[in-house]
Amino acid sequence: MSERIGVYVCHCGTNIAGIVDVADVSKWAGEKLADKGVVIARDYKFMCSSLGQELIQKDIKEQKLTRVVVAACSPHLHEKTFRNACKGAGLNPYLCELVSIREQDSWVHTDKVAATAKAKAIVSGGVARVIHHEALEPLRVPIHPDTLVVGGGIAGIQAALEIADAGFRVYLVEREPSIGGHMAQFDKTFPTLDCSACILTPKMVDVGNHPNITLLTWSEVQKVDGYVGNFAVTIKKKPRYIKTEDCTGCGICWEKCPKKVIDNVFEAGMGNRKAVYVPFPQAVPKYPVIDDVNCTYYLKGTCKACEKFCPTNAIDFNQKAEEITVQVGNIILATGYDLFDARRIPQYGYGKLANVFTNLEFERLCNAAGPTGGNIVLRDGKTAPKTVGIVHCVGSRDKNYNAYCSAICCMQSLKFAHLVRERTGAEVYNFYIDIRTPSKGYEEFYQRLLEEGTRFVRGKVAEVTSVARIPEEEGKLIIQVEDTLIGKQRRIPVDMVVLSSGMQSRHDSKDVAKLFGISCSADNWFIERHPKLDPVATMTDGIYIAGCVQGPKDIPASVVQGAAAAARVLGKIQQKEIALEPVRATINQDQCSGCRICNNLCPFNAILFHEDKMVSEVNPALCQGCGTCVAGCPAGAISGTGFSNEQILSQIDGLLLLNISHAAVPVE
Amino acid sequence: MTEETKPFEPVIIGFTCNWCSYRAADMAGTARIKYAPNIRLIRLMCSGRLDPTFVFKAFAGGADAVLISGCHPGDCHYVEQNYKAMRRFHLLKRVLVQMGVEPGRLKLLWASAAEGAIFAAEINKFVEEVRALGPLNWAQPGEQVSTPIMEEVTA
């Protein structure tokens, strides 16, 4: 036995030691695994602490360890920690194996005897595996300094500006004709009541003018190839039918366009736009888009009014979609959220009762640039409401729809209540389950609303109906609710109902996640690398997330995440090169029969076939290390570093060393 | 409790992929979702790395059942390699039947990184299924293999 192995069993406080008899596991490993080469086995309260790491380092030096097995938490948490500890003591980091006895043992089992037996099996598997580890060097690849930001809402804008201001190129891709996202649709922002456009548009203009930002609006990402540091991203630029180099954004085209279209995107169906349009006056870029689904020329073959009147001949009806490929080192996804469709709760009457509005519709109603010029009026366009009911948690905190809290609706509803009272003097009722105002200045805003005389009814609204039971209810919308504070059913007649629809993930978020190779939660929000400690990175190196794509959040939190993602990307760019896990496949050319089975198994085209020698070879720069070819090679000619056949087969043997079927009590 | 009255505790080897199913196992742990301690997991980078030899090795080494798990179809971190695992799974079932091993001892489970609860529940289910099958008994030399009827594979 040539290897000298050290086994380190972590208590993790009581996280592991509470269920697993760690002292027994380490004693057992020291005795029963001595024939495998274990020369020292210890348990320690917190292996990841600097003292724990020093313990390992001291043993590596004094006991001349050649392999280290740490039994602690998931390798996704502390693999790097222990590898670095080994490296610090002069042992190649890849000769260390971290096996999980916390996430996969102590945290999921209650039977102490069985959990201890399982911990022994897991340690035994790790010891058997680590014998076959090889000293490896990480692959170093250069990082392309350019960055792709997907989504031009406030999170994407912030990320793009931070990176561009630091002197690096950013490609900002936005699906809509203008950047701005949801924030551009809002009137005021809580709790300060800043005008949304006033604080957003300077940032949008900065993006539009920034020498380091290539703005690609009306564009979508089609394909992503490569890996961290070296992504090749194919972007489809949809045809604008406008020659942007000639267009001055003067607006004559949309003035002259005879075709009115209901604007379901920016105006949330509350207003019209033309077939050639910019979504809103402050749009960046200023160039309009011709909507080829509704344009009379595309429908009937005649019109071209815009072309006739354009002073700079910037209209081009023959423009085609264009695909461009950009090279980037890192990608930030800030694709935002969709609003919960209030039609899914039919008892609230949205879509059937005219004066039931969604929150986004109400934002447009309040907005000075909106369809009513900022007048809060009923659907008829002129009558001001005398009473308004605001329903919180529509589609949120409800297991029939979305179980989670959408985080912003309480404050948004309070903002609405304030705006209604300020502008119309109407009586406002807020129907809430709980009021949640946890950020700076939010609770104070709630107190202000209470003082302003807004009424609050604690209870989930059962129904919104137009069917009157008493004369006072005639012609009104009646909100049926159980007031849980007084314990009574109430019927409250109002003129207008605003539904605070919650946030949900983008309808196509699963496709986007697939495109970029990241994971979605059960609600289809993108999953961060760690929910507390790494909230903007993903499990895929080089892909970061920011804003509501990760989960519901307000504007300040989205800005924070945009900036945080940018900081992470800048850190990567500054390193100039990145170390990649050396998990790669290699082909032993002496054993390769040239059957080419592996060639077709590889999804990355990383395997080349040499016609002259009749053997295949793996290109390590393209290989991602999945190991499918290793498993598929009939000659056993391919080996996978880090996950070799010897390593896995030995681990299986090791795991089965202790067989709990023969003894619920651990074998002594 | 004496040896005879103890219920049979199967030992199951589970292969997980680094990106989805191992993360699901981690997720189950972080959320403290309890499941049977009969499974011992091995992390591969991808379910496509699953060499059929691994499954035979596990059975030969004393495992009563083997779980193969990976990302949901279409969600593979390596584009489509989980489909290759699926192909091998179906072939493995056929081969195991010919060796006299009940096909119910091999299970394929798709679990995303968010599906800790599902992962735990499926393991519990599998442990009970294997418990019902009893210990894996290899045919002795010269013994006639009574081939179990191949169930319709619907994975």
Short mmCIF file of N, CA and C in Angstrom, two decimals, chain A residues 149-153 172-185 204 215-221 235-240 262-268 273 277-280 283-291 334-338 360 506-508:
data_model
loop_
_atom_site.label_atom_id
_atom_site.label_comp_id
_atom_site.label_asym_id
_atom_site.label_seq_id
_atom_site.Cartn_x
_atom_site.Cartn_y
_atom_site.Cartn_z
N VAL A 149 -25.24 41.44 -21.70
CA VAL A 149 -26.31 41.62 -20.73
C VAL A 149 -27.62 41.39 -21.47
N VAL A 150 -28.44 40.49 -20.97
CA VAL A 150 -29.70 40.19 -21.63
C VAL A 150 -30.83 40.79 -20.81
N GLY A 151 -31.57 41.69 -21.40
CA GLY A 151 -32.67 42.34 -20.69
C GLY A 151 -32.32 43.77 -20.35
N GLY A 152 -33.11 44.70 -20.86
CA GLY A 152 -32.82 46.12 -20.68
C GLY A 152 -33.73 46.80 -19.68
N GLY A 153 -34.15 46.07 -18.66
CA GLY A 153 -34.86 46.71 -17.55
C GLY A 153 -33.86 47.36 -16.62
N LEU A 172 -25.80 44.94 -24.87
CA LEU A 172 -27.06 44.89 -24.13
C LEU A 172 -28.18 44.50 -25.10
N VAL A 173 -28.76 43.33 -24.87
CA VAL A 173 -29.79 42.82 -25.78
C VAL A 173 -31.16 43.00 -25.13
N GLU A 174 -32.08 43.57 -25.87
CA GLU A 174 -33.44 43.79 -25.36
C GLU A 174 -34.43 43.33 -26.42
N ARG A 175 -35.45 42.62 -25.98
CA ARG A 175 -36.44 42.05 -26.89
C ARG A 175 -37.37 43.11 -27.47
N GLU A 176 -37.71 44.12 -26.64
CA GLU A 176 -38.64 45.16 -27.06
C GLU A 176 -37.90 46.25 -27.85
N PRO A 177 -38.64 47.18 -28.48
CA PRO A 177 -37.98 48.22 -29.27
C PRO A 177 -37.15 49.19 -28.43
N SER A 178 -37.47 49.30 -27.12
CA SER A 178 -36.72 50.23 -26.27
C SER A 178 -36.32 49.55 -24.99
N ILE A 179 -35.23 50.04 -24.39
CA ILE A 179 -34.90 49.58 -23.04
C ILE A 179 -35.81 50.31 -22.04
N GLY A 180 -35.73 49.95 -20.81
CA GLY A 180 -36.54 50.60 -19.78
C GLY A 180 -37.32 49.61 -18.93
N GLY A 181 -37.80 48.56 -19.59
CA GLY A 181 -38.49 47.50 -18.85
C GLY A 181 -39.74 47.97 -18.15
N HIS A 182 -40.11 47.25 -17.10
CA HIS A 182 -41.34 47.60 -16.38
C HIS A 182 -41.25 48.97 -15.73
N MET A 183 -40.04 49.33 -15.30
CA MET A 183 -39.92 50.59 -14.57
C MET A 183 -40.36 51.78 -15.41
N ALA A 184 -40.16 51.69 -16.73
CA ALA A 184 -40.54 52.79 -17.61
C ALA A 184 -42.06 52.96 -17.67
N GLN A 185 -42.79 51.91 -17.31
CA GLN A 185 -44.26 51.98 -17.37
C GLN A 185 -44.86 52.62 -16.12
N MET A 204 -31.21 55.54 -18.96
CA MET A 204 -31.44 55.01 -20.31
C MET A 204 -30.63 55.78 -21.33
N LEU A 215 -25.87 48.67 -28.01
CA LEU A 215 -27.26 48.43 -27.65
C LEU A 215 -27.96 47.69 -28.79
N LEU A 216 -28.51 46.53 -28.48
CA LEU A 216 -29.19 45.74 -29.50
C LEU A 216 -30.64 45.56 -29.06
N THR A 217 -31.49 46.54 -29.38
CA THR A 217 -32.90 46.40 -29.04
C THR A 217 -33.61 45.67 -30.18
N TRP A 218 -34.87 45.27 -29.92
CA TRP A 218 -35.64 44.53 -30.92
C TRP A 218 -34.83 43.31 -31.38
N SER A 219 -34.14 42.71 -30.43
CA SER A 219 -33.23 41.61 -30.73
C SER A 219 -33.40 40.51 -29.69
N GLU A 220 -33.07 39.29 -30.07
CA GLU A 220 -33.16 38.19 -29.13
C GLU A 220 -31.98 37.25 -29.29
N VAL A 221 -31.55 36.67 -28.20
CA VAL A 221 -30.46 35.70 -28.26
C VAL A 221 -31.00 34.39 -28.82
N ILE A 235 -27.12 36.39 -31.96
CA ILE A 235 -28.24 37.28 -31.64
C ILE A 235 -29.00 37.59 -32.91
N LYS A 236 -30.33 37.45 -32.83
CA LYS A 236 -31.17 37.77 -33.99
C LYS A 236 -31.67 39.19 -33.83
N LYS A 237 -31.33 40.03 -34.82
CA LYS A 237 -31.87 41.39 -34.83
C LYS A 237 -33.10 41.37 -35.70
N LYS A 238 -34.26 41.54 -35.06
CA LYS A 238 -35.50 41.53 -35.83
C LYS A 238 -35.53 42.78 -36.72
N PRO A 239 -36.19 42.70 -37.86
CA PRO A 239 -36.17 43.87 -38.75
C PRO A 239 -37.00 45.01 -38.16
N ARG A 240 -36.41 46.18 -38.09
CA ARG A 240 -37.14 47.39 -37.63
C ARG A 240 -37.85 48.03 -38.82
N ILE A 262 -54.00 48.70 -30.69
CA ILE A 262 -54.04 48.71 -29.22
C ILE A 262 -52.69 48.26 -28.69
N ASP A 263 -52.11 49.07 -27.81
CA ASP A 263 -50.78 48.75 -27.28
C ASP A 263 -50.90 47.86 -26.05
N ASN A 264 -50.72 46.56 -26.29
CA ASN A 264 -50.86 45.60 -25.19
C ASN A 264 -49.60 45.46 -24.37
N VAL A 265 -48.50 45.97 -24.88
CA VAL A 265 -47.25 45.79 -24.16
C VAL A 265 -47.01 46.97 -23.23
N PHE A 266 -46.69 48.12 -23.81
CA PHE A 266 -46.31 49.23 -22.95
C PHE A 266 -47.51 49.85 -22.23
N GLU A 267 -48.63 50.04 -22.95
CA GLU A 267 -49.80 50.67 -22.34
C GLU A 267 -50.71 49.65 -21.66
N ALA A 268 -50.30 48.41 -21.59
CA ALA A 268 -51.08 47.34 -20.96
C ALA A 268 -52.51 47.31 -21.50
N ARG A 273 -51.27 52.76 -30.06
CA ARG A 273 -50.06 53.24 -30.70
C ARG A 273 -50.29 53.10 -32.20
N TYR A 277 -43.96 52.84 -34.58
CA TYR A 277 -44.06 53.43 -33.25
C TYR A 277 -42.76 53.36 -32.47
N VAL A 278 -42.65 54.29 -31.52
CA VAL A 278 -41.72 54.08 -30.41
C VAL A 278 -42.63 53.84 -29.20
N PRO A 279 -42.30 52.93 -28.32
CA PRO A 279 -43.24 52.58 -27.26
C PRO A 279 -43.58 53.73 -26.33
N PHE A 280 -42.65 54.64 -26.09
CA PHE A 280 -42.94 55.79 -25.24
C PHE A 280 -41.98 56.91 -25.61
N ALA A 283 -38.14 56.79 -25.22
CA ALA A 283 -37.54 55.51 -25.62
C ALA A 283 -36.08 55.67 -26.03
N VAL A 284 -35.30 54.70 -25.68
CA VAL A 284 -33.90 54.60 -26.11
C VAL A 284 -33.72 53.21 -26.71
N PRO A 285 -33.32 53.10 -27.96
CA PRO A 285 -32.98 54.18 -28.87
C PRO A 285 -34.23 54.89 -29.38
N LYS A 286 -34.01 56.02 -30.03
CA LYS A 286 -35.13 56.85 -30.47
C LYS A 286 -35.80 56.31 -31.73
N TYR A 287 -35.16 55.34 -32.39
CA TYR A 287 -35.68 54.86 -33.67
C TYR A 287 -36.97 54.07 -33.48
N PRO A 288 -37.95 54.31 -34.33
CA PRO A 288 -39.19 53.53 -34.23
C PRO A 288 -39.03 52.14 -34.85
N VAL A 289 -40.11 51.38 -34.75
CA VAL A 289 -40.18 50.03 -35.30
C VAL A 289 -41.47 49.96 -36.10
N ILE A 290 -41.44 49.30 -37.27
CA ILE A 290 -42.71 49.06 -37.96
C ILE A 290 -43.19 47.66 -37.55
N ASP A 291 -44.41 47.64 -37.04
CA ASP A 291 -45.00 46.39 -36.55
C ASP A 291 -45.59 45.67 -37.77
N ALA A 334 -30.88 39.36 -17.11
CA ALA A 334 -31.75 40.24 -16.32
C ALA A 334 -33.05 40.38 -17.10
N THR A 335 -33.71 39.25 -17.32
CA THR A 335 -34.85 39.25 -18.23
C THR A 335 -36.17 39.52 -17.52
N GLY A 336 -36.14 39.76 -16.23
CA GLY A 336 -37.32 40.27 -15.55
C GLY A 336 -38.42 39.28 -15.28
N TYR A 337 -39.65 39.79 -15.23
CA TYR A 337 -40.80 38.99 -14.80
C TYR A 337 -42.00 39.27 -15.68
N ASP A 338 -43.01 38.42 -15.56
CA ASP A 338 -44.33 38.66 -16.14
C ASP A 338 -45.28 38.95 -14.99
N LEU A 360 -50.85 47.02 -13.41
CA LEU A 360 -50.11 47.66 -14.50
C LEU A 360 -51.01 48.65 -15.25
N ARG A 506 -41.02 34.78 -16.23
CA ARG A 506 -41.35 34.98 -17.64
C ARG A 506 -41.94 33.70 -18.24
N HIS A 507 -42.91 33.86 -19.13
CA HIS A 507 -43.55 32.68 -19.72
C HIS A 507 -42.53 31.77 -20.40
N ASP A 508 -41.44 32.37 -20.91
CA ASP A 508 -40.46 31.55 -21.62
C ASP A 508 -39.19 31.34 -20.79
#
